[in-house]
C-alpha positions as CSV (number, residue, x, y, z in Angstrom):
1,X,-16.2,-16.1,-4.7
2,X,-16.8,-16.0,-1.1
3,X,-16.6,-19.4,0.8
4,X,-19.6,-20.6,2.4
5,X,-18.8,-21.5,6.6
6,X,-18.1,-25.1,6.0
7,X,-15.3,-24.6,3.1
8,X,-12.0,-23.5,2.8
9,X,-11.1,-20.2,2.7
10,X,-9.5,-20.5,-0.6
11,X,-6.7,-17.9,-1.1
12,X,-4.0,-16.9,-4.3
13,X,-0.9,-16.0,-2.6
14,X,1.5,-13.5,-4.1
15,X,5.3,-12.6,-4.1
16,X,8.5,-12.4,-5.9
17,X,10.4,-14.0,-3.1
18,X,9.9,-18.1,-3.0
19,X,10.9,-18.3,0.6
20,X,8.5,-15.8,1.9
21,X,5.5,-17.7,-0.1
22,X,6.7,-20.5,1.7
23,X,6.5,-19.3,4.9
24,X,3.0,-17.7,4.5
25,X,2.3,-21.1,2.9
26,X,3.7,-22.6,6.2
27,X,1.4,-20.0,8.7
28,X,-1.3,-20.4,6.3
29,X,-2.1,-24.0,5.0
30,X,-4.4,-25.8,7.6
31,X,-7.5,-26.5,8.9
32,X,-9.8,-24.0,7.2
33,X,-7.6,-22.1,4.7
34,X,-6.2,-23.7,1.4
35,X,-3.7,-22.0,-1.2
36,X,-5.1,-22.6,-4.6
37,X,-2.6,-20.4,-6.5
38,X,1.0,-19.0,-6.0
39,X,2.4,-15.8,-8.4
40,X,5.3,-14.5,-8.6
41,X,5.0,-11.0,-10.0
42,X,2.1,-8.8,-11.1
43,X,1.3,-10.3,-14.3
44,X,0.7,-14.2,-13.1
45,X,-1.3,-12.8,-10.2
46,X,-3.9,-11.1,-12.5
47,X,-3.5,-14.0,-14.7
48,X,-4.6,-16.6,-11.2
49,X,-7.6,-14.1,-10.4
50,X,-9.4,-14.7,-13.5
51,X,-8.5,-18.4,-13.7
52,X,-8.9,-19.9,-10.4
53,X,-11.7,-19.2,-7.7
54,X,-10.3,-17.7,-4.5
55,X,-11.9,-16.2,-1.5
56,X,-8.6,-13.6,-0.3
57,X,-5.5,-12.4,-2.1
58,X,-2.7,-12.0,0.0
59,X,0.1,-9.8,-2.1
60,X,3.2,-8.5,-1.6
61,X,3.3,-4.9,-2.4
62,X,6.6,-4.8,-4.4
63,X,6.7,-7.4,-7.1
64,X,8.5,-5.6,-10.1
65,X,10.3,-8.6,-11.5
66,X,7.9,-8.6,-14.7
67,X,7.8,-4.7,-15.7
68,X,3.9,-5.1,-15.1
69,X,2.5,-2.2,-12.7
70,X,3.0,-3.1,-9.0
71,X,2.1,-1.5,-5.7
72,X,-1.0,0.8,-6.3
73,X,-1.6,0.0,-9.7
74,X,-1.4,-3.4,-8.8
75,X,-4.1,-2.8,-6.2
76,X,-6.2,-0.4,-8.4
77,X,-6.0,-3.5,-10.8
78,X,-7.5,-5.8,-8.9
79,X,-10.1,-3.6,-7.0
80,X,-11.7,-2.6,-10.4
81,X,-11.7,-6.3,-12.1
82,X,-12.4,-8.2,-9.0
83,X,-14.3,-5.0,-6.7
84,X,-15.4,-7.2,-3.6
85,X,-12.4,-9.3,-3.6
86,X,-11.0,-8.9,0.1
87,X,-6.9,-7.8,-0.6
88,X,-4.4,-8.7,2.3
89,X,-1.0,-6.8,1.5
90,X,2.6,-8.1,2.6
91,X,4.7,-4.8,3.0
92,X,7.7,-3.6,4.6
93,X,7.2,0.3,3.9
94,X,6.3,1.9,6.7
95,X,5.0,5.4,4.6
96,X,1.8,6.6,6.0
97,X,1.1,8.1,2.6
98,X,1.0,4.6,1.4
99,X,-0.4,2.9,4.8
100,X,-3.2,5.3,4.2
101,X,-3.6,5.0,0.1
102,X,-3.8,1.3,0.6
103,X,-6.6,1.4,3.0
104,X,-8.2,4.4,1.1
105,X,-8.0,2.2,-1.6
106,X,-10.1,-0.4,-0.2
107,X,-7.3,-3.1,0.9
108,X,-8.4,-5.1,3.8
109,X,-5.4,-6.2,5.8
110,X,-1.9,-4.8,5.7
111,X,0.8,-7.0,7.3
112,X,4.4,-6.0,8.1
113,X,6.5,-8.6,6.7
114,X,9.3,-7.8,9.1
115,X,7.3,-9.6,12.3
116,X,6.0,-12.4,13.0
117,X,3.7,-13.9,9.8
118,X,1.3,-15.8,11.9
119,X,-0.5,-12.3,11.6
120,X,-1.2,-13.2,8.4
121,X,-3.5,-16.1,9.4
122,X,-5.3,-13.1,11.6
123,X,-5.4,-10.5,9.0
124,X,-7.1,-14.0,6.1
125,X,-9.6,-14.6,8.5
126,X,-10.6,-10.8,9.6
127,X,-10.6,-9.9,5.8
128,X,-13.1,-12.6,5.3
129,X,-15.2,-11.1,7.6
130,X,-15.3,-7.7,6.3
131,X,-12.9,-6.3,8.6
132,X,-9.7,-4.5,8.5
133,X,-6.6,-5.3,10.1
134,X,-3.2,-3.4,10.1
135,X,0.0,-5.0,11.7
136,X,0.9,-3.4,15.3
137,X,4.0,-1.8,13.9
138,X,1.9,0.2,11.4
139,X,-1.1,1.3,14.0
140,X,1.5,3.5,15.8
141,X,2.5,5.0,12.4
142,X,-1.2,5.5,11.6
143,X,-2.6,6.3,15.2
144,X,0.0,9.3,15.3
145,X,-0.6,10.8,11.7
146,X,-4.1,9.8,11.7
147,X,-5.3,13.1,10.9
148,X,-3.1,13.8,8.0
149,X,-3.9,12.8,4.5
150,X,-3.0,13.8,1.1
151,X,-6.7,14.6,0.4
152,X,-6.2,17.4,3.2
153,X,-3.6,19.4,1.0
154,X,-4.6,23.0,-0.9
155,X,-4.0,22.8,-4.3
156,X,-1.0,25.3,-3.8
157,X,0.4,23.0,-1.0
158,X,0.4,20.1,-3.5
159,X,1.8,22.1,-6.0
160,X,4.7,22.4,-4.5
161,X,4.9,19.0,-3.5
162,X,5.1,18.0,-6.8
163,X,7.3,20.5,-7.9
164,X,9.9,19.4,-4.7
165,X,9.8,16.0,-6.4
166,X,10.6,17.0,-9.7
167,X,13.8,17.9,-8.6
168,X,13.3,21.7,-8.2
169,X,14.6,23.6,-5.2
170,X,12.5,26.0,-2.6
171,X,13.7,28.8,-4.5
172,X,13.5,27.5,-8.2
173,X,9.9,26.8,-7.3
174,X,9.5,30.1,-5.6
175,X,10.3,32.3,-8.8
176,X,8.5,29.4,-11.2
177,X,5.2,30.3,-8.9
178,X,6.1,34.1,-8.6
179,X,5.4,33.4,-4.7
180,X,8.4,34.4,-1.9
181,X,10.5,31.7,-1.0
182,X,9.3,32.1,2.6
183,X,5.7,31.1,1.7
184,X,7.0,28.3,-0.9
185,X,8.9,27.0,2.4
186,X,5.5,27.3,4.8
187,X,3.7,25.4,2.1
188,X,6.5,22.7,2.3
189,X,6.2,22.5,5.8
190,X,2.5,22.5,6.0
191,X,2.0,20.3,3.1
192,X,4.9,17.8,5.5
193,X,3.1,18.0,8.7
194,X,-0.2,17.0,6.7
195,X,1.1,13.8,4.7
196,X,3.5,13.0,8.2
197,X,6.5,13.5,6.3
198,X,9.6,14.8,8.3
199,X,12.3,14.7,5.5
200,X,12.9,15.6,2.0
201,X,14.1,12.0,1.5
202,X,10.2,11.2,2.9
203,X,8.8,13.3,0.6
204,X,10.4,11.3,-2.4
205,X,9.8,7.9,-0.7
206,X,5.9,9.0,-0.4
207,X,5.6,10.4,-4.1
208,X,6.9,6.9,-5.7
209,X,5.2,4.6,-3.4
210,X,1.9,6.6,-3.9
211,X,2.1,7.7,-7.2
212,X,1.5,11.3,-6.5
């Protein structure tokens, strides 16, 4: 699928919103890049990867106007059907769970849609190359929780993770574990300072837009 050096860099452009295709469209039509498919949601974006040669996919994260499995899944989907397709993803989440999934997960570009979209251009051609790029407003996000990853977690630590985002309380999941509620709370907090959470309301914005 990869276009030679004197072709188009041929790309399928995806997202629920017509205005913001257009404006990618805008940053993005030109000299060496063509769009050769638009999708909006999920389903006709698989549906354009198996029809129509491309080069990139540039995707917006949240599409769930279709029911069909957006966001990670999404990803997953594409990465296993289409393995060394470069992925550039349009996002407004700033979660470093998800920040970090996505490029975990073998996306190429992530661009925050909330600043200027001529980085999309940037983030086409380095994706082409092989490279990654990640929107300025995310690097900070990532340069400060670097370190922490969901992979880093015990197994107790995430146990209680998933527990907190089942609804249960400290103390609910403190006599459900038979542990004290004083270690239930340290393996909150550590398993928080790992994944660069700072809030419950993080913890549930982490465990939906990751899937954990």
């Amino acid at each position: 699928m990869n276009a030679s050096a004197d072709q188009n860099i041929r790309i399928i452009l995806a997202d629920d919103h017509p205005i913001i295709r257009k404006g990618v469209m805008a940053v993005l039509n030109g000299s060496d890049i063509q769009i050769v498919g638009e999708a909006s949601c999920p389903t006709e974006l698989l549906s354009l990867v198996e029809r129509v040669d491309c080069d990139v996919v540039v995707t917006d994260y949240v599409m769930p106007s279709d029911g069909s499995p957006d966001g990670i899944r999404l990803i997953e989907r594409l990465r296993t059907s289409h393995p060394g397709l470069p992925i550039v993803v349009l996002t407004m989440l700033r979660n470093v769970g998800l920040l970090q999934a996505l490029l975990a997960g073998g996306v190429k570009a992530i661009v925050d849609k909330t600043t200027a979209m001529a980085e999309v251009h940037t983030a086409v051609r380095l994706a082409m190359l092989g490279h990654v790029f990640v929107s300025a407003t995310f690097e900070g996000r990532l340069a400060r929780f670097g370190a922490h990853s969901v992979s880093k977690l015990t197994d107790r630590e995430g146990e209680v993770i998933r527990l907190l985002v089942a609804g249960m309380s400290v103390t609910e999941i403190a006599r459900k574990l038979e542990r004290s509620v004083k270690t239930v709370s340290k393996q909150k907090t550590d398993a928080m300072k790992k994944l660069g959470l700072r809030s419950d309301m993080e913890i549930y914005a982490y465990a939906m837009e990751v899937g954990y």
